[in-house]
Amino acid sequence: MSGRIIDMRQALRSKLEALGTPGTWNHITDQIGMFSFTGLTEAQVQQLRDEYHIYMTKNGRISMAGLNTNNIDHVATSINKVVAASQ
């Protein structure tokens, strides 16, 4: 399980960086455990919830165990859209 979470952290960071998502994303792979602080604002989190059906706490804490190879592209693309739109 811990190996899969590490893989998902790396995949999310890689996809966000490949999309050119504004900001730095190394904190995703620097953290450990089942949850990660994304650095997203409460407004960005709300937009992800409302428009893309991606759920996390209001402070941007996401469950890494909820990411998988079937949804990682949707999550990364959605985060990219929300962050880019708020710049």
PDB file of N, CA, C and O in Angstrom, residues 19-65:
ATOM      1  N   LEU A  19       1.806  19.454 -17.231  1.00  0.00           N
ATOM      2  CA  LEU A  19       0.748  20.353 -17.698  1.00  0.00           C
ATOM      3  C   LEU A  19       1.140  21.821 -17.570  1.00  0.00           C
ATOM      4  O   LEU A  19       0.442  22.697 -18.068  1.00  0.00           O
ATOM      5  N   GLY A  20       2.244  22.081 -16.862  1.00  0.00           N
ATOM      6  CA  GLY A  20       2.671  23.469 -16.649  1.00  0.00           C
ATOM      7  C   GLY A  20       1.823  24.181 -15.617  1.00  0.00           C
ATOM      8  O   GLY A  20       1.659  25.407 -15.674  1.00  0.00           O
ATOM      9  N   THR A  21       1.285  23.437 -14.672  1.00  0.00           N
ATOM     10  CA  THR A  21       0.445  24.018 -13.628  1.00  0.00           C
ATOM     11  C   THR A  21       1.248  25.051 -12.841  1.00  0.00           C
ATOM     12  O   THR A  21       2.348  24.748 -12.380  1.00  0.00           O
ATOM     13  N   PRO A  22       0.730  26.273 -12.721  1.00  0.00           N
ATOM     14  CA  PRO A  22       1.457  27.321 -11.990  1.00  0.00           C
ATOM     15  C   PRO A  22       1.805  26.884 -10.566  1.00  0.00           C
ATOM     16  O   PRO A  22       1.022  26.189  -9.908  1.00  0.00           O
ATOM     17  N   GLY A  23       2.966  27.276 -10.122  1.00  0.00           N
ATOM     18  CA  GLY A  23       3.424  26.956  -8.778  1.00  0.00           C
ATOM     19  C   GLY A  23       4.437  25.820  -8.792  1.00  0.00           C
ATOM     20  O   GLY A  23       4.806  25.305  -9.846  1.00  0.00           O
ATOM     21  N   THR A  24       4.880  25.468  -7.608  1.00  0.00           N
ATOM     22  CA  THR A  24       5.786  24.334  -7.479  1.00  0.00           C
ATOM     23  C   THR A  24       5.024  23.194  -6.822  1.00  0.00           C
ATOM     24  O   THR A  24       4.139  23.420  -5.997  1.00  0.00           O
ATOM     25  N   TRP A  25       5.369  21.972  -7.176  1.00  0.00           N
ATOM     26  CA  TRP A  25       4.611  20.811  -6.723  1.00  0.00           C
ATOM     27  C   TRP A  25       5.477  19.778  -6.017  1.00  0.00           C
ATOM     28  O   TRP A  25       5.020  18.680  -5.732  1.00  0.00           O
ATOM     29  N   ASN A  26       6.712  20.137  -5.706  1.00  0.00           N
ATOM     30  CA  ASN A  26       7.606  19.199  -5.027  1.00  0.00           C
ATOM     31  C   ASN A  26       7.105  18.816  -3.635  1.00  0.00           C
ATOM     32  O   ASN A  26       7.435  17.744  -3.128  1.00  0.00           O
ATOM     33  N   HIS A  27       6.286  19.664  -3.029  1.00  0.00           N
ATOM     34  CA  HIS A  27       5.777  19.349  -1.697  1.00  0.00           C
ATOM     35  C   HIS A  27       4.917  18.079  -1.699  1.00  0.00           C
ATOM     36  O   HIS A  27       4.805  17.413  -0.686  1.00  0.00           O
ATOM     37  N   ILE A  28       4.347  17.717  -2.834  1.00  0.00           N
ATOM     38  CA  ILE A  28       3.529  16.508  -2.906  1.00  0.00           C
ATOM     39  C   ILE A  28       4.397  15.268  -2.694  1.00  0.00           C
ATOM     40  O   ILE A  28       4.005  14.341  -1.983  1.00  0.00           O
ATOM     41  N   THR A  29       5.575  15.254  -3.283  1.00  0.00           N
ATOM     42  CA  THR A  29       6.459  14.094  -3.117  1.00  0.00           C
ATOM     43  C   THR A  29       7.345  14.224  -1.883  1.00  0.00           C
ATOM     44  O   THR A  29       7.900  13.222  -1.434  1.00  0.00           O
ATOM     45  N   ASP A  30       7.473  15.416  -1.347  1.00  0.00           N
ATOM     46  CA  ASP A  30       8.275  15.601  -0.126  1.00  0.00           C
ATOM     47  C   ASP A  30       7.527  15.119   1.121  1.00  0.00           C
ATOM     48  O   ASP A  30       8.146  14.755   2.110  1.00  0.00           O
ATOM     49  N   GLN A  31       6.206  15.125   1.068  1.00  0.00           N
ATOM     50  CA  GLN A  31       5.396  14.690   2.203  1.00  0.00           C
ATOM     51  C   GLN A  31       5.314  13.163   2.232  1.00  0.00           C
ATOM     52  O   GLN A  31       5.600  12.501   1.237  1.00  0.00           O
ATOM     53  N   ILE A  32       4.918  12.634   3.374  1.00  0.00           N
ATOM     54  CA  ILE A  32       4.735  11.188   3.497  1.00  0.00           C
ATOM     55  C   ILE A  32       3.365  10.901   4.099  1.00  0.00           C
ATOM     56  O   ILE A  32       2.725  11.795   4.658  1.00  0.00           O
ATOM     57  N   GLY A  33       2.918   9.687   3.965  1.00  0.00           N
ATOM     58  CA  GLY A  33       1.655   9.291   4.561  1.00  0.00           C
ATOM     59  C   GLY A  33       0.527   9.222   3.557  1.00  0.00           C
ATOM     60  O   GLY A  33       0.711   9.410   2.362  1.00  0.00           O
ATOM     61  N   MET A  34      -0.663   8.962   4.081  1.00  0.00           N
ATOM     62  CA  MET A  34      -1.833   8.751   3.228  1.00  0.00           C
ATOM     63  C   MET A  34      -2.494  10.038   2.762  1.00  0.00           C
ATOM     64  O   MET A  34      -3.341  10.002   1.872  1.00  0.00           O
ATOM     65  N   PHE A  35      -2.109  11.182   3.338  1.00  0.00           N
ATOM     66  CA  PHE A  35      -2.716  12.452   2.971  1.00  0.00           C
ATOM     67  C   PHE A  35      -1.645  13.431   2.530  1.00  0.00           C
ATOM     68  O   PHE A  35      -0.485  13.318   2.925  1.00  0.00           O
ATOM     69  N   SER A  36      -2.049  14.400   1.714  1.00  0.00           N
ATOM     70  CA  SER A  36      -1.109  15.407   1.247  1.00  0.00           C
ATOM     71  C   SER A  36      -1.792  16.767   1.214  1.00  0.00           C
ATOM     72  O   SER A  36      -2.939  16.882   0.764  1.00  0.00           O
ATOM     73  N   PHE A  37      -1.090  17.771   1.692  1.00  0.00           N
ATOM     74  CA  PHE A  37      -1.572  19.135   1.528  1.00  0.00           C
ATOM     75  C   PHE A  37      -1.192  19.580   0.127  1.00  0.00           C
ATOM     76  O   PHE A  37      -0.032  19.513  -0.270  1.00  0.00           O
ATOM     77  N   THR A  38      -2.192  20.022  -0.632  1.00  0.00           N
ATOM     78  CA  THR A  38      -1.963  20.399  -2.025  1.00  0.00           C
ATOM     79  C   THR A  38      -1.495  21.839  -2.171  1.00  0.00           C
ATOM     80  O   THR A  38      -0.916  22.185  -3.191  1.00  0.00           O
ATOM     81  N   GLY A  39      -1.803  22.662  -1.184  1.00  0.00           N
ATOM     82  CA  GLY A  39      -1.496  24.081  -1.300  1.00  0.00           C
ATOM     83  C   GLY A  39      -2.607  24.863  -1.972  1.00  0.00           C
ATOM     84  O   GLY A  39      -2.461  26.052  -2.237  1.00  0.00           O
ATOM     85  N   LEU A  40      -3.722  24.211  -2.251  1.00  0.00           N
ATOM     86  CA  LEU A  40      -4.844  24.882  -2.890  1.00  0.00           C
ATOM     87  C   LEU A  40      -5.607  25.722  -1.867  1.00  0.00           C
ATOM     88  O   LEU A  40      -5.663  25.390  -0.686  1.00  0.00           O
ATOM     89  N   THR A  41      -6.198  26.792  -2.345  1.00  0.00           N
ATOM     90  CA  THR A  41      -6.994  27.657  -1.483  1.00  0.00           C
ATOM     91  C   THR A  41      -8.385  27.048  -1.287  1.00  0.00           C
ATOM     92  O   THR A  41      -8.804  26.148  -2.033  1.00  0.00           O
ATOM     93  N   GLU A  42      -9.100  27.566  -0.310  1.00  0.00           N
ATOM     94  CA  GLU A  42     -10.465  27.083  -0.067  1.00  0.00           C
ATOM     95  C   GLU A  42     -11.350  27.305  -1.293  1.00  0.00           C
ATOM     96  O   GLU A  42     -12.170  26.450  -1.633  1.00  0.00           O
ATOM     97  N   ALA A  43     -11.173  28.420  -1.969  1.00  0.00           N
ATOM     98  CA  ALA A  43     -11.967  28.701  -3.171  1.00  0.00           C
ATOM     99  C   ALA A  43     -11.635  27.709  -4.291  1.00  0.00           C
ATOM    100  O   ALA A  43     -12.540  27.246  -5.007  1.00  0.00           O
ATOM    101  N   GLN A  44     -10.372  27.370  -4.438  1.00  0.00           N
ATOM    102  CA  GLN A  44      -9.979  26.393  -5.457  1.00  0.00           C
ATOM    103  C   GLN A  44     -10.538  25.015  -5.130  1.00  0.00           C
ATOM    104  O   GLN A  44     -11.006  24.298  -6.018  1.00  0.00           O
ATOM    105  N   VAL A  45     -10.492  24.644  -3.852  1.00  0.00           N
ATOM    106  CA  VAL A  45     -11.044  23.359  -3.415  1.00  0.00           C
ATOM    107  C   VAL A  45     -12.543  23.310  -3.712  1.00  0.00           C
ATOM    108  O   VAL A  45     -13.058  22.308  -4.210  1.00  0.00           O
ATOM    109  N   GLN A  46     -13.239  24.398  -3.430  1.00  0.00           N
ATOM    110  CA  GLN A  46     -14.682  24.450  -3.688  1.00  0.00           C
ATOM    111  C   GLN A  46     -14.974  24.314  -5.175  1.00  0.00           C
ATOM    112  O   GLN A  46     -15.914  23.615  -5.573  1.00  0.00           O
ATOM    113  N   GLN A  47     -14.172  24.953  -6.007  1.00  0.00           N
ATOM    114  CA  GLN A  47     -14.356  24.851  -7.456  1.00  0.00           C
ATOM    115  C   GLN A  47     -14.103  23.417  -7.930  1.00  0.00           C
ATOM    116  O   GLN A  47     -14.843  22.904  -8.777  1.00  0.00           O
ATOM    117  N   LEU A  48     -13.075  22.760  -7.394  1.00  0.00           N
ATOM    118  CA  LEU A  48     -12.815  21.360  -7.744  1.00  0.00           C
ATOM    119  C   LEU A  48     -13.995  20.481  -7.366  1.00  0.00           C
ATOM    120  O   LEU A  48     -14.383  19.581  -8.118  1.00  0.00           O
ATOM    121  N   ARG A  49     -14.578  20.753  -6.225  1.00  0.00           N
ATOM    122  CA  ARG A  49     -15.734  19.979  -5.755  1.00  0.00           C
ATOM    123  C   ARG A  49     -16.943  20.227  -6.660  1.00  0.00           C
ATOM    124  O   ARG A  49     -17.591  19.289  -7.119  1.00  0.00           O
ATOM    125  N   ASP A  50     -17.243  21.495  -6.912  1.00  0.00           N
ATOM    126  CA  ASP A  50     -18.446  21.858  -7.661  1.00  0.00           C
ATOM    127  C   ASP A  50     -18.382  21.480  -9.140  1.00  0.00           C
ATOM    128  O   ASP A  50     -19.360  20.992  -9.702  1.00  0.00           O
ATOM    129  N   GLU A  51     -17.236  21.725  -9.763  1.00  0.00           N
ATOM    130  CA  GLU A  51     -17.137  21.545 -11.216  1.00  0.00           C
ATOM    131  C   GLU A  51     -16.566  20.201 -11.649  1.00  0.00           C
ATOM    132  O   GLU A  51     -16.890  19.722 -12.737  1.00  0.00           O
ATOM    133  N   TYR A  52     -15.726  19.605 -10.824  1.00  0.00           N
ATOM    134  CA  TYR A  52     -15.012  18.401 -11.253  1.00  0.00           C
ATOM    135  C   TYR A  52     -15.244  17.192 -10.346  1.00  0.00           C
ATOM    136  O   TYR A  52     -14.698  16.122 -10.597  1.00  0.00           O
ATOM    137  N   HIS A  53     -16.022  17.370  -9.287  1.00  0.00           N
ATOM    138  CA  HIS A  53     -16.358  16.274  -8.365  1.00  0.00           C
ATOM    139  C   HIS A  53     -15.115  15.634  -7.756  1.00  0.00           C
ATOM    140  O   HIS A  53     -15.019  14.413  -7.624  1.00  0.00           O
ATOM    141  N   ILE A  54     -14.174  16.488  -7.381  1.00  0.00           N
ATOM    142  CA  ILE A  54     -12.970  16.057  -6.670  1.00  0.00           C
ATOM    143  C   ILE A  54     -13.109  16.583  -5.249  1.00  0.00           C
ATOM    144  O   ILE A  54     -13.314  17.778  -5.043  1.00  0.00           O
ATOM    145  N   TYR A  55     -12.989  15.692  -4.294  1.00  0.00           N
ATOM    146  CA  TYR A  55     -13.283  16.031  -2.910  1.00  0.00           C
ATOM    147  C   TYR A  55     -12.042  15.958  -2.036  1.00  0.00           C
ATOM    148  O   TYR A  55     -11.248  15.025  -2.143  1.00  0.00           O
ATOM    149  N   MET A  56     -11.891  16.976  -1.210  1.00  0.00           N
ATOM    150  CA  MET A  56     -10.807  17.064  -0.230  1.00  0.00           C
ATOM    151  C   MET A  56     -11.263  18.030   0.845  1.00  0.00           C
ATOM    152  O   MET A  56     -12.302  18.683   0.699  1.00  0.00           O
ATOM    153  N   THR A  57     -10.502  18.134   1.922  1.00  0.00           N
ATOM    154  CA  THR A  57     -10.873  19.069   2.973  1.00  0.00           C
ATOM    155  C   THR A  57     -10.708  20.502   2.474  1.00  0.00           C
ATOM    156  O   THR A  57      -9.985  20.762   1.504  1.00  0.00           O
ATOM    157  N   LYS A  58     -11.352  21.432   3.141  1.00  0.00           N
ATOM    158  CA  LYS A  58     -11.326  22.833   2.722  1.00  0.00           C
ATOM    159  C   LYS A  58      -9.919  23.418   2.672  1.00  0.00           C
ATOM    160  O   LYS A  58      -9.656  24.345   1.906  1.00  0.00           O
ATOM    161  N   ASN A  59      -9.016  22.877   3.484  1.00  0.00           N
ATOM    162  CA  ASN A  59      -7.648  23.403   3.492  1.00  0.00           C
ATOM    163  C   ASN A  59      -6.759  22.747   2.434  1.00  0.00           C
ATOM    164  O   ASN A  59      -5.555  22.963   2.405  1.00  0.00           O
ATOM    165  N   GLY A  60      -7.350  21.938   1.553  1.00  0.00           N
ATOM    166  CA  GLY A  60      -6.608  21.360   0.447  1.00  0.00           C
ATOM    167  C   GLY A  60      -5.931  20.036   0.751  1.00  0.00           C
ATOM    168  O   GLY A  60      -5.093  19.570  -0.009  1.00  0.00           O
ATOM    169  N   ARG A  61      -6.311  19.397   1.828  1.00  0.00           N
ATOM    170  CA  ARG A  61      -5.713  18.116   2.202  1.00  0.00           C
ATOM    171  C   ARG A  61      -6.453  16.997   1.470  1.00  0.00           C
ATOM    172  O   ARG A  61      -7.655  16.821   1.626  1.00  0.00           O
ATOM    173  N   ILE A  62      -5.719  16.247   0.654  1.00  0.00           N
ATOM    174  CA  ILE A  62      -6.314  15.209  -0.180  1.00  0.00           C
ATOM    175  C   ILE A  62      -5.827  13.830   0.256  1.00  0.00           C
ATOM    176  O   ILE A  62      -4.687  13.682   0.713  1.00  0.00           O
ATOM    177  N   SER A  63      -6.677  12.848   0.123  1.00  0.00           N
ATOM    178  CA  SER A  63      -6.313  11.469   0.427  1.00  0.00           C
ATOM    179  C   SER A  63      -5.572  10.885  -0.766  1.00  0.00           C
ATOM    180  O   SER A  63      -6.151  10.704  -1.849  1.00  0.00           O
ATOM    181  N   MET A  64      -4.312  10.577  -0.579  1.00  0.00           N
ATOM    182  CA  MET A  64      -3.521   9.988  -1.655  1.00  0.00           C
ATOM    183  C   MET A  64      -3.997   8.573  -1.956  1.00  0.00           C
ATOM    184  O   MET A  64      -3.845   8.093  -3.077  1.00  0.00           O
ATOM    185  N   ALA A  65      -4.584   7.910  -0.972  1.00  0.00           N
ATOM    186  CA  ALA A  65      -5.096   6.554  -1.186  1.00  0.00           C
ATOM    187  C   ALA A  65      -6.296   6.559  -2.128  1.00  0.00           C
ATOM    188  O   ALA A  65      -6.624   5.535  -2.721  1.00  0.00           O
TER     189      ALA A  65
END
